[in-house]
Short mmCIF file of C-alpha atoms in Angstrom, two decimals:
data_model
loop_
_atom_site.label_atom_id
_atom_site.label_comp_id
_atom_site.label_asym_id
_atom_site.label_seq_id
_atom_site.Cartn_x
_atom_site.Cartn_y
_atom_site.Cartn_z
CA MET J 16 -61.82 -113.45 43.08
CA ASN J 17 -63.65 -111.22 45.53
CA GLY J 18 -61.93 -109.37 48.33
CA LEU J 19 -58.27 -108.46 48.79
CA ALA J 20 -55.28 -110.57 47.94
CA ASP J 21 -53.18 -112.00 50.75
CA CYS J 22 -50.53 -109.73 52.15
CA ARG J 23 -47.67 -111.91 53.44
CA ASP J 24 -44.71 -109.61 52.97
CA MET J 25 -44.96 -106.34 54.88
CA ARG J 26 -41.36 -105.36 54.17
CA SER J 27 -41.86 -104.25 50.59
CA SER J 28 -43.78 -101.07 51.34
CA VAL J 29 -42.80 -99.26 54.54
CA PHE J 30 -44.32 -95.97 55.56
CA THR J 31 -45.76 -94.44 58.73
CA LEU J 32 -49.21 -93.12 59.52
CA ASP J 33 -50.74 -92.39 62.89
CA ASP J 34 -53.88 -93.72 64.60
CA PRO J 35 -56.91 -92.77 62.47
CA THR J 36 -58.65 -91.08 65.39
CA ASN J 37 -56.07 -88.30 65.19
CA TRP J 38 -57.38 -87.29 61.78
CA MET J 39 -60.70 -86.34 63.41
CA LEU J 40 -59.22 -83.98 65.98
CA MET J 41 -59.97 -80.92 63.88
CA ASN J 42 -62.27 -77.95 64.15
CA GLY J 43 -65.75 -79.09 65.09
CA MET J 44 -64.91 -82.80 64.91
CA PRO J 45 -65.00 -84.98 68.04
CA PRO J 46 -62.00 -87.15 68.92
CA VAL J 47 -63.65 -90.43 67.90
CA ALA J 48 -62.79 -93.11 65.38
CA PRO J 49 -63.69 -92.22 61.78
CA GLN J 50 -66.96 -93.80 60.62
CA LEU J 51 -66.54 -96.07 57.57
CA LEU J 52 -69.25 -97.68 55.45
CA VAL J 53 -68.26 -100.89 53.64
CA VAL J 54 -70.39 -101.76 50.60
CA ALA J 55 -70.07 -105.30 49.20
CA GLU J 56 -72.71 -107.88 48.30
CA ASP J 57 -70.38 -110.80 48.92
CA GLU J 58 -70.74 -111.60 52.62
CA LYS J 59 -67.20 -112.97 53.03
CA ALA J 60 -65.63 -109.89 51.44
CA ARG J 61 -67.88 -107.59 53.47
CA THR J 62 -67.00 -109.35 56.73
CA ALA J 63 -63.27 -109.51 55.99
CA LEU J 64 -63.02 -105.87 54.99
CA GLY J 65 -64.98 -104.82 58.07
CA ALA J 66 -62.75 -106.86 60.36
CA LEU J 67 -59.58 -105.43 58.80
CA LEU J 68 -60.77 -101.82 59.16
CA GLU J 69 -61.98 -102.33 62.74
CA GLN J 70 -58.63 -103.86 63.59
CA GLU J 71 -57.01 -100.61 62.44
CA GLY J 72 -59.22 -98.52 64.75
CA PHE J 73 -62.05 -97.47 62.42
CA SER J 74 -65.73 -97.69 63.33
CA VAL J 75 -67.38 -99.77 60.60
CA THR J 76 -70.92 -100.28 59.33
CA LYS J 77 -71.72 -102.56 56.39
CA ALA J 78 -74.21 -102.63 53.55
CA ALA J 79 -74.86 -105.38 51.01
CA THR J 80 -76.59 -103.26 48.35
CA GLY J 81 -76.67 -99.72 47.08
CA GLU J 82 -80.15 -99.25 48.49
CA ALA J 83 -79.04 -100.43 51.93
CA ALA J 84 -76.00 -98.14 51.74
CA LEU J 85 -78.16 -95.11 50.93
CA LYS J 86 -80.38 -95.96 53.90
CA ARG J 87 -77.35 -96.17 56.19
CA ILE J 88 -76.05 -92.85 54.87
CA ARG J 89 -79.38 -91.11 55.53
CA GLN J 90 -79.34 -92.46 59.10
CA ALA J 91 -75.74 -91.47 59.85
CA PRO J 92 -73.44 -89.96 57.16
CA PRO J 93 -70.04 -91.70 57.28
CA ASP J 94 -66.60 -90.13 57.03
CA ALA J 95 -65.62 -92.54 54.26
CA VAL J 96 -67.20 -95.16 51.97
CA LEU J 97 -65.30 -98.25 50.78
CA CYS J 98 -66.86 -100.13 47.84
CA ASN J 99 -65.65 -103.58 46.85
CA LEU J 100 -66.67 -102.99 43.25
CA ASP J 101 -66.44 -106.47 41.73
CA ALA J 102 -68.38 -107.87 44.70
CA LEU J 103 -71.38 -105.77 43.64
CA SER J 104 -74.04 -106.64 41.13
CA GLN J 105 -74.39 -104.41 38.09
CA GLU J 106 -77.58 -103.02 39.61
CA THR J 107 -75.84 -102.03 42.82
CA ALA J 108 -72.74 -100.79 40.98
CA SER J 109 -74.92 -98.49 38.91
CA SER J 110 -76.05 -96.81 42.15
CA LEU J 111 -72.52 -95.64 43.00
CA PRO J 112 -72.99 -92.14 41.49
CA ALA J 113 -75.98 -91.66 43.80
CA LEU J 114 -73.89 -92.85 46.73
CA MET J 115 -71.11 -90.41 45.85
CA LYS J 116 -73.59 -87.56 45.58
CA SER J 117 -75.25 -88.42 48.90
CA VAL J 118 -71.90 -88.30 50.73
CA ALA J 119 -70.17 -85.52 48.81
CA THR J 120 -68.21 -84.52 51.92
CA ALA J 121 -66.98 -88.08 52.61
CA ALA J 122 -63.89 -89.84 51.32
CA PHE J 123 -64.77 -92.47 48.68
CA ILE J 124 -62.58 -95.50 47.96
CA VAL J 125 -63.28 -98.08 45.26
CA VAL J 126 -61.50 -101.46 45.06
CA ALA J 127 -61.73 -103.60 41.92
CA ASP J 128 -59.85 -106.26 39.98
CA ARG J 129 -57.49 -104.93 37.32
CA ASP J 130 -59.31 -106.91 34.64
CA VAL J 131 -62.74 -105.59 35.62
CA ALA J 132 -63.87 -102.80 33.35
CA THR J 133 -64.93 -99.73 35.31
CA PRO J 134 -68.74 -99.40 35.09
CA PRO J 135 -69.81 -96.17 33.36
CA GLN J 136 -69.92 -93.23 35.78
CA ALA J 137 -69.44 -95.59 38.71
CA ALA J 138 -65.86 -95.00 39.75
CA GLN J 139 -64.64 -91.80 38.16
CA ARG J 140 -61.10 -91.33 39.33
CA GLU J 141 -61.51 -87.61 39.85
CA MET J 142 -64.35 -88.34 42.30
CA CYS J 143 -62.74 -91.09 44.39
CA ARG J 144 -59.62 -93.05 45.22
CA TYR J 145 -59.37 -96.14 43.02
CA LEU J 146 -57.38 -99.25 44.03
CA SER J 147 -56.66 -102.21 41.77
CA LYS J 148 -56.55 -105.74 43.16
CA PRO J 149 -54.58 -107.51 44.29
CA CYS J 150 -53.49 -104.85 46.77
CA GLN J 151 -51.63 -105.23 50.02
CA ARG J 152 -53.35 -104.59 53.30
CA GLN J 153 -51.16 -101.62 54.14
CA GLU J 154 -51.95 -100.13 50.73
CA LEU J 155 -55.67 -100.30 51.46
CA ILE J 156 -55.35 -98.82 54.96
CA ALA J 157 -53.01 -96.10 53.67
CA ALA J 158 -55.52 -95.24 50.93
CA VAL J 159 -58.33 -94.93 53.47
CA ARG J 160 -56.31 -92.76 55.83
CA GLN J 161 -54.91 -90.55 53.11
CA ALA J 162 -58.39 -90.10 51.61
CA LEU J 163 -59.68 -89.06 55.03
CA ALA J 164 -56.79 -86.62 55.44
CA GLU J 165 -57.46 -85.09 52.02
CA ARG J 166 -61.16 -84.68 52.75
CA LEU J 167 -60.37 -82.98 56.07
CA VAL J 168 -58.00 -80.55 54.39
CA GLU J 169 -60.47 -79.85 51.57
CA ASP J 170 -63.30 -79.33 54.05
CA ARG J 171 -61.33 -76.66 55.87
CA ALA J 172 -60.19 -75.02 52.64
CA GLU J 173 -63.83 -74.71 51.51
CA ARG J 174 -64.98 -73.05 54.73
CA PRO J 175 -65.22 -69.25 54.55
CA ALA J 176 -62.78 -67.48 56.80
CA SER J 177 -64.30 -65.69 59.75
CA PRO J 178 -63.87 -61.92 59.54
CA GLU J 179 -63.98 -61.49 63.30
CA PRO J 180 -60.91 -62.38 65.40
CA ALA J 181 -63.23 -63.25 68.28
CA ALA J 182 -64.98 -65.80 66.09
CA GLN J 183 -61.63 -67.40 65.32
CA ALA J 184 -60.90 -67.50 69.01
CA ASP J 185 -64.08 -69.50 69.57
CA SER J 186 -62.69 -72.36 67.49
CA ALA J 187 -61.39 -74.93 69.96
CA HIS J 188 -59.13 -76.61 67.41
CA SER J 189 -57.94 -73.89 65.00
CA LEU J 190 -54.30 -74.75 65.71
CA HIS J 191 -55.05 -78.35 64.73
CA GLU J 192 -56.03 -77.01 61.32
CA LEU J 193 -52.74 -75.12 60.96
CA MET J 194 -50.31 -77.49 62.67
CA GLY J 195 -51.79 -81.00 62.59
CA PRO J 196 -53.65 -83.61 64.65
CA SER J 197 -50.84 -84.98 66.84
CA ASP J 198 -50.85 -85.35 70.62
CA TRP J 199 -48.13 -82.70 70.73
CA VAL J 200 -50.40 -80.16 69.06
CA ARG J 201 -53.27 -81.24 71.31
CA LYS J 202 -51.09 -80.47 74.36
CA LEU J 203 -50.08 -77.14 72.82
CA VAL J 204 -53.74 -76.22 72.34
CA ALA J 205 -54.48 -77.18 75.95
CA ASP J 206 -51.64 -74.94 77.21
CA ILE J 207 -52.90 -72.07 75.07
CA ASP J 208 -56.46 -72.54 76.31
CA ARG J 209 -55.14 -72.41 79.87
CA VAL J 210 -53.07 -69.22 79.58
CA ALA J 211 -54.90 -67.22 76.88
CA PRO J 212 -57.65 -65.74 79.14
CA THR J 213 -55.00 -64.36 81.51
CA ASP J 214 -52.57 -61.47 81.09
CA PHE J 215 -49.57 -63.65 81.97
CA THR J 216 -46.36 -63.00 80.07
CA VAL J 217 -45.45 -66.13 78.12
CA ILE J 218 -42.20 -67.58 76.80
CA ILE J 219 -42.65 -69.85 73.76
CA SER J 220 -39.61 -72.00 73.02
CA GLY J 221 -38.93 -74.10 69.94
CA GLU J 222 -36.71 -74.52 66.92
CA THR J 223 -36.80 -72.12 63.98
CA GLY J 224 -39.74 -72.82 61.70
CA SER J 225 -41.65 -74.93 64.23
CA GLY J 226 -44.62 -72.53 64.61
CA LYS J 227 -43.86 -70.29 67.59
CA GLU J 228 -45.51 -67.23 66.06
CA LEU J 229 -48.63 -69.28 65.23
CA ALA J 230 -48.88 -70.19 68.90
CA ALA J 231 -48.39 -66.55 69.94
CA ARG J 232 -51.11 -65.35 67.58
CA GLU J 233 -53.45 -68.06 68.86
CA ILE J 234 -52.92 -66.88 72.45
CA HIS J 235 -53.80 -63.35 71.32
CA LEU J 236 -56.90 -64.47 69.39
CA ARG J 237 -58.23 -66.39 72.38
CA SER J 238 -57.61 -63.59 74.86
CA ARG J 239 -59.73 -60.63 75.92
CA ARG J 240 -57.37 -58.56 73.76
CA ALA J 241 -58.39 -60.33 70.53
CA LYS J 242 -59.85 -57.16 69.00
CA GLY J 243 -56.69 -55.18 69.79
CA PRO J 244 -53.52 -55.10 67.67
CA PHE J 245 -50.97 -57.91 67.53
CA LEU J 246 -47.55 -56.37 66.81
CA ALA J 247 -44.55 -58.66 66.25
CA ILE J 248 -40.91 -57.71 66.18
CA ASP J 249 -37.96 -59.99 65.42
CA CYS J 250 -35.37 -58.94 67.97
CA GLY J 251 -32.60 -60.45 65.87
CA ALA J 252 -33.57 -58.72 62.64
CA VAL J 253 -33.34 -55.13 63.92
CA GLN J 254 -29.99 -53.40 64.32
CA PRO J 255 -28.96 -53.28 68.00
CA ASN J 256 -28.82 -49.47 67.99
CA LEU J 257 -32.39 -49.24 66.65
CA ILE J 258 -34.19 -51.95 68.66
CA GLU J 259 -34.90 -49.61 71.61
CA SER J 260 -36.51 -47.09 69.27
CA GLU J 261 -38.62 -49.88 67.73
CA LEU J 262 -39.88 -50.96 71.13
CA PHE J 263 -40.23 -47.68 73.02
CA GLY J 264 -40.30 -44.98 70.32
CA HIS J 265 -38.25 -41.80 70.02
CA GLU J 266 -38.64 -38.04 69.79
CA LYS J 267 -37.51 -35.95 66.84
CA GLY J 268 -33.75 -35.28 67.04
CA ALA J 269 -33.14 -38.05 69.60
CA PHE J 270 -30.32 -39.41 67.43
CA THR J 271 -28.79 -38.90 63.99
CA GLY J 272 -31.44 -39.56 61.39
CA ALA J 273 -34.39 -39.11 63.76
CA ASP J 274 -36.07 -36.46 61.62
CA ARG J 275 -39.49 -37.08 63.17
CA SER J 276 -41.02 -38.54 66.30
CA ARG J 277 -42.01 -42.20 66.31
CA ILE J 278 -44.35 -44.22 68.51
CA GLY J 279 -42.88 -47.51 69.70
CA LYS J 280 -44.52 -50.95 69.64
CA PHE J 281 -45.54 -50.85 73.32
CA VAL J 282 -47.66 -47.74 72.86
CA ALA J 283 -48.90 -48.60 69.35
CA ALA J 284 -50.16 -52.00 70.57
CA SER J 285 -52.05 -50.60 73.55
CA GLY J 286 -55.05 -52.82 74.25
CA GLY J 287 -53.42 -55.70 72.37
CA THR J 288 -50.30 -57.86 72.35
CA VAL J 289 -46.59 -57.28 71.67
CA PHE J 290 -44.74 -60.37 70.44
CA LEU J 291 -40.96 -60.31 70.89
CA ASP J 292 -39.56 -63.03 68.66
CA GLU J 293 -36.05 -64.39 69.36
CA VAL J 294 -35.93 -62.35 72.55
CA GLN J 295 -32.48 -63.74 73.42
CA ASN J 296 -31.03 -61.34 70.82
CA LEU J 297 -31.87 -58.20 72.84
CA PRO J 298 -28.69 -56.27 73.75
CA PRO J 299 -27.91 -56.08 77.50
CA GLY J 300 -28.86 -52.40 77.76
CA VAL J 301 -32.24 -53.00 76.12
CA GLN J 302 -32.83 -55.97 78.45
CA THR J 303 -32.39 -53.61 81.41
CA ASN J 304 -34.81 -51.03 79.98
CA LEU J 305 -37.35 -53.70 79.05
CA LEU J 306 -37.37 -55.01 82.63
CA ARG J 307 -38.07 -51.50 83.95
CA VAL J 308 -40.81 -50.91 81.35
CA LEU J 309 -42.56 -54.18 82.23
CA GLN J 310 -42.41 -53.49 85.95
CA GLU J 311 -43.66 -49.87 85.78
CA ARG J 312 -46.02 -50.28 82.80
CA GLN J 313 -44.75 -46.94 81.51
CA VAL J 314 -42.43 -46.09 78.64
CA CYS J 315 -40.33 -43.03 77.91
CA PRO J 316 -39.42 -42.55 74.22
CA LEU J 317 -35.75 -42.01 73.43
CA GLY J 318 -34.90 -38.33 73.74
CA GLY J 319 -38.15 -37.68 75.60
CA ALA J 320 -38.83 -36.49 79.15
CA ARG J 321 -42.42 -37.69 79.59
CA TYR J 322 -43.53 -41.19 80.52
CA VAL J 323 -46.49 -42.71 78.69
CA ASP J 324 -48.73 -45.42 80.16
CA PHE J 325 -49.42 -48.48 78.05
CA ASP J 326 -51.62 -51.56 78.35
CA VAL J 327 -50.22 -54.51 76.44
CA ARG J 328 -49.63 -58.17 76.98
CA VAL J 329 -46.12 -59.40 76.22
CA ILE J 330 -45.41 -62.76 74.60
CA THR J 331 -41.85 -63.76 73.79
CA ALA J 332 -40.30 -66.56 71.76
CA THR J 333 -36.85 -68.09 71.57
CA ASN J 334 -35.09 -70.83 69.64
CA GLN J 335 -32.49 -71.18 72.39
CA ASN J 336 -32.40 -72.36 75.98
CA LEU J 337 -32.92 -69.19 78.02
CA PRO J 338 -32.02 -70.76 81.41
CA ALA J 339 -28.69 -71.82 79.90
CA LEU J 340 -28.13 -68.29 78.60
CA VAL J 341 -28.97 -66.92 82.05
CA ALA J 342 -26.44 -69.30 83.62
CA ALA J 343 -23.85 -68.17 81.06
CA GLY J 344 -24.51 -64.49 81.87
CA ARG J 345 -25.89 -63.74 78.40
CA PHE J 346 -29.46 -62.98 79.49
CA ARG J 347 -30.64 -61.13 82.59
CA GLN J 348 -31.96 -63.50 85.22
CA ASP J 349 -34.49 -60.99 86.61
CA LEU J 350 -35.84 -60.29 83.12
CA TYR J 351 -36.15 -64.02 82.45
CA HIS J 352 -38.23 -64.51 85.58
CA ARG J 353 -40.35 -61.47 84.69
CA LEU J 354 -41.08 -62.89 81.25
CA ASN J 355 -41.55 -66.49 82.38
CA GLU J 356 -44.92 -66.36 84.09
CA PHE J 357 -45.91 -69.23 81.81
CA SER J 358 -43.87 -71.26 79.33
CA ILE J 359 -44.90 -73.25 76.25
CA GLU J 360 -42.77 -75.58 74.15
CA VAL J 361 -43.45 -76.07 70.44
CA PRO J 362 -41.88 -79.43 69.48
CA PRO J 363 -39.86 -79.90 66.27
CA LEU J 364 -41.60 -81.58 63.34
CA ARG J 365 -39.43 -84.71 63.63
CA GLU J 366 -41.13 -85.40 66.99
CA ARG J 367 -44.60 -84.93 65.44
CA ALA J 368 -44.68 -87.77 62.91
CA GLU J 369 -48.49 -87.72 62.90
CA ASP J 370 -48.55 -84.17 61.52
CA ILE J 371 -46.28 -84.65 58.52
CA LEU J 372 -48.77 -86.14 56.06
CA TYR J 373 -51.58 -83.82 57.15
CA LEU J 374 -49.40 -80.74 56.64
CA ALA J 375 -48.03 -82.07 53.35
CA GLU J 376 -51.59 -82.57 52.05
CA ARG J 377 -52.59 -79.07 53.16
CA PHE J 378 -49.57 -77.41 51.54
CA MET J 379 -50.08 -79.49 48.38
CA LEU J 380 -53.71 -78.39 48.00
CA GLN J 381 -52.83 -74.75 48.64
CA THR J 382 -50.04 -74.83 46.03
CA CYS J 383 -52.18 -76.67 43.45
CA GLU J 384 -54.82 -73.98 43.84
CA GLU J 385 -52.20 -71.23 43.55
CA LEU J 386 -50.72 -72.75 40.38
CA GLY J 387 -54.07 -73.73 38.85
CA LYS J 388 -53.17 -77.43 38.90
CA ASN J 389 -55.41 -80.41 39.58
CA ARG J 390 -54.97 -82.03 42.97
CA GLN J 391 -51.93 -84.30 43.06
CA GLN J 392 -51.37 -87.55 44.93
CA ILE J 393 -48.46 -88.13 47.30
CA SER J 394 -46.94 -91.55 46.59
CA LEU J 395 -46.30 -94.08 49.33
CA GLU J 396 -42.57 -93.81 48.62
CA ALA J 397 -42.74 -90.03 49.11
CA ILE J 398 -44.63 -90.53 52.39
CA GLU J 399 -41.91 -92.93 53.53
CA SER J 400 -39.19 -90.41 52.58
CA MET J 401 -40.93 -87.61 54.49
CA HIS J 402 -41.26 -89.73 57.62
CA ARG J 403 -37.60 -90.71 57.49
CA HIS J 404 -36.35 -87.13 57.06
CA ALA J 405 -35.10 -85.16 60.10
CA TRP J 406 -36.72 -81.82 59.09
CA PRO J 407 -34.07 -79.47 60.49
CA GLY J 408 -36.10 -76.58 59.05
CA ASN J 409 -39.33 -77.95 60.55
CA VAL J 410 -42.71 -76.95 59.07
CA ARG J 411 -41.17 -74.15 57.04
CA GLU J 412 -38.88 -76.66 55.30
CA LEU J 413 -41.78 -79.06 54.66
CA ARG J 414 -43.87 -76.28 53.13
CA ASN J 415 -41.07 -75.20 50.80
CA LEU J 416 -40.32 -78.77 49.68
CA ILE J 417 -43.99 -79.51 48.97
CA ARG J 418 -44.40 -76.28 46.98
CA ARG J 419 -41.36 -77.20 44.89
CA ALA J 420 -42.64 -80.77 44.45
CA VAL J 421 -46.06 -79.58 43.25
CA LEU J 422 -44.34 -77.39 40.66
CA LEU J 423 -42.18 -80.27 39.40
CA ALA J 424 -44.71 -83.11 39.52
CA ASP J 425 -47.55 -83.84 37.13
CA ASP J 426 -50.10 -86.14 38.77
CA GLN J 427 -48.18 -87.71 41.64
CA ILE J 428 -45.43 -86.51 43.97
CA HIS J 429 -42.47 -88.92 44.21
CA PRO J 430 -39.33 -88.76 46.39
CA GLU J 431 -37.30 -87.25 43.55
CA HIS J 432 -39.68 -84.27 43.47
CA LEU J 433 -39.05 -83.71 47.17
CA GLY J 434 -35.30 -84.08 46.85
CA LEU J 435 -35.23 -86.58 49.74
CA ILE J 436 -33.97 -89.65 47.88
CA GLY J 437 -31.63 -91.70 50.03
CA GLN J 438 -32.06 -89.54 53.10
CA HIS J 439 -32.86 -91.17 56.41
CA ALA J 440 -34.12 -89.84 59.69
CA PRO J 441 -30.87 -89.44 61.60
CA CYS J 442 -30.50 -90.97 65.00
CA GLU J 443 -28.06 -88.06 65.47
CA TRP J 444 -25.87 -90.02 67.89
CA GLN J 445 -23.48 -89.87 64.97
CA GLY J 446 -23.49 -86.06 65.16
CA ALA J 447 -21.17 -83.97 67.29
CA LEU J 448 -23.29 -83.29 70.37
CA VAL J 449 -20.79 -80.83 71.78
CA ASP J 450 -21.01 -78.72 68.61
CA GLU J 451 -24.80 -78.94 68.70
CA ILE J 452 -24.98 -77.72 72.29
CA THR J 453 -22.43 -74.97 71.67
CA ALA J 454 -24.36 -73.66 68.68
CA GLN J 455 -27.66 -73.70 70.56
CA PRO J 456 -27.78 -74.40 74.31
CA ILE J 457 -30.07 -77.35 75.03
CA ALA J 458 -31.24 -78.57 78.43
CA LEU J 459 -29.74 -81.98 79.21
CA LYS J 460 -33.20 -83.43 79.94
CA THR J 461 -34.55 -82.18 76.60
CA LEU J 462 -31.53 -83.48 74.71
CA ILE J 463 -31.73 -86.91 76.32
CA ARG J 464 -35.47 -87.19 75.64
CA ARG J 465 -34.96 -86.23 72.00
CA LYS J 466 -32.14 -88.75 71.51
CA VAL J 467 -34.09 -91.54 73.22
CA VAL J 468 -37.11 -90.92 70.98
CA GLU J 469 -34.95 -90.95 67.87
CA ALA J 470 -33.03 -94.03 68.91
CA GLU J 471 -36.14 -95.99 69.96
CA ARG J 472 -37.95 -95.25 66.72
CA GLU J 473 -34.91 -96.14 64.60
CA ILE J 474 -34.35 -99.43 66.46
CA LEU J 475 -38.02 -100.45 66.37
CA THR J 476 -38.25 -99.65 62.66
CA ARG J 477 -35.19 -101.71 61.78
CA VAL J 478 -36.14 -104.70 63.94
CA LEU J 479 -39.70 -104.78 62.57
CA GLN J 480 -38.33 -104.59 59.03
CA GLN J 481 -35.92 -107.42 59.82
CA THR J 482 -38.68 -109.64 61.26
CA GLY J 483 -41.13 -108.86 58.48
CA GLY J 484 -43.50 -107.22 60.92
CA ASN J 485 -43.63 -110.23 63.27
CA LYS J 486 -44.49 -108.57 66.59
CA ALA J 487 -43.80 -111.60 68.76
CA GLU J 488 -40.36 -112.13 67.21
CA ALA J 489 -39.52 -108.41 67.47
CA ALA J 490 -40.59 -108.32 71.13
CA ARG J 491 -38.43 -111.38 71.84
CA LEU J 492 -35.37 -109.84 70.17
CA LEU J 493 -35.83 -106.55 72.01
CA GLN J 494 -36.70 -108.29 75.31
CA ILE J 495 -39.87 -106.27 75.82
CA ASP J 496 -43.42 -107.49 76.22
CA TYR J 497 -45.78 -107.73 73.25
CA LYS J 498 -48.13 -104.97 74.45
CA THR J 499 -45.27 -102.50 74.96
CA LEU J 500 -44.06 -103.09 71.41
CA ARG J 501 -47.53 -102.39 69.98
CA THR J 502 -47.86 -99.24 72.11
CA LYS J 503 -44.47 -97.89 71.02
CA ALA J 504 -45.15 -98.69 67.36
CA ARG J 505 -48.35 -96.64 67.57
CA GLN J 506 -46.58 -93.84 69.47
CA TYR J 507 -43.87 -93.55 66.81
CA GLY J 508 -46.27 -93.86 63.87
CA ILE J 509 -44.86 -97.16 62.57
CA THR J 510 -47.93 -99.38 63.02
CA MET J 511 -47.95 -100.12 59.27
CA LEU J 512 -44.78 -102.20 59.80
CA LEU J 513 -46.71 -104.66 61.96
CA ASN J 514 -47.56 -107.82 60.02
CA LYS J 515 -51.18 -108.47 60.86
CA ASP J 516 -51.28 -111.54 58.57
CA MET J 517 -49.60 -113.49 61.33
CA GLU J 518 -52.62 -113.04 63.58
CA LYS J 519 -55.64 -112.51 61.38
CA PRO J 520 -57.07 -114.54 58.52
CA SER J 521 -56.33 -113.09 55.11
CA VAL J 522 -59.04 -111.02 53.45
CA LYS J 523 -60.52 -112.64 50.36
#
């Protein structure tokens, strides 16, 4: 039988992946649908595969023979090639190595019946992603998207790093490479592009491990100060009685143990940027001195009598709600307004579902290279587990779990390697909100938005699972219109739960 087997039960394999156009929003790649080439001599299989892929948002061209495929590739190299292997003649199948060579930078996916012997040199598993029929529709689409993600990560890993900071600043999407392709990251890049050319002081807010320092460094790299120093200091990691010396410097004998003079960060970073991480931890007296220093653009070292001019840009970061701390009298209001010429929010990873798989693939490849291992695959069950996890430690937690999983796994990463078995993305209404707010002040608007997102995604996921992906039935149960349900499913990265068999003919 040519083509794919029917997929009538969408409930057996649930995982989330975002719109494929997001995978292309990387350095030097336009935000357009990925270009796929479908190769199959059987016209019905070729048409059905093309229709399925177009339905999922891909731009598809088709070729009936290896010769036609090579011609298409010479005209416009695709991002991925999908070969329906048993729908090809032996002559065309024998041309697959040439196809692979001609699109070495593209993802390559081969689909074949389990009982079809793999033609010699035609579908080497180390060169492509190999799927056995019958396979479910979501399995095929997941394979295409994951292959595209892997190729994007590999492409960036193979590029030589630019030695010049200014050259890095010219990259319009370098944060996409480091943080992912989501709309959240796209907005973050837009905010950075807007403020970087200025000398505005910036407050970057976000949870621990979400990437605040990455954003700060990106602002520096895209500014006129890119060739100057970038000096970071964690205001919570330095003893309160030493933080002023770290920032402003001291003279010899200024205090016990000061056996020599020291230049502070503000003078040492002249011409560049000072990054004050977790700025809410500054003691009250240091907050007062920092306000004066920022207003006068001069600093006097501890124990000194002479003021020194400096020329730095100040970027701060916090994992708490500074306005709430101001209202509670724990942070100076005038200093807050002096620092807050522009504000940027880095969202937690649980609100960036589109970035999880991309980051996991990137960390996996980095760790495999570090350990001298062959590239591993991330199973669909592991993908599901990652998308259901709350990620309280954000990107830092994801990186650590993937590194551990690569060490434990052989060829494929499963949920047990991640340590996420049985864990679910919490709706967090079950948590103690009062304790959460007490531990870390959160604006009511931010808290409500976060809870609504979590609740909506959880409800949509469960209802779609219950209806077997039947969109019309789910929309009726939720009393929302059909288009709204599709939009929200795409927004929350759960489009793979939608049962497209109920609308489209099965692919044969």
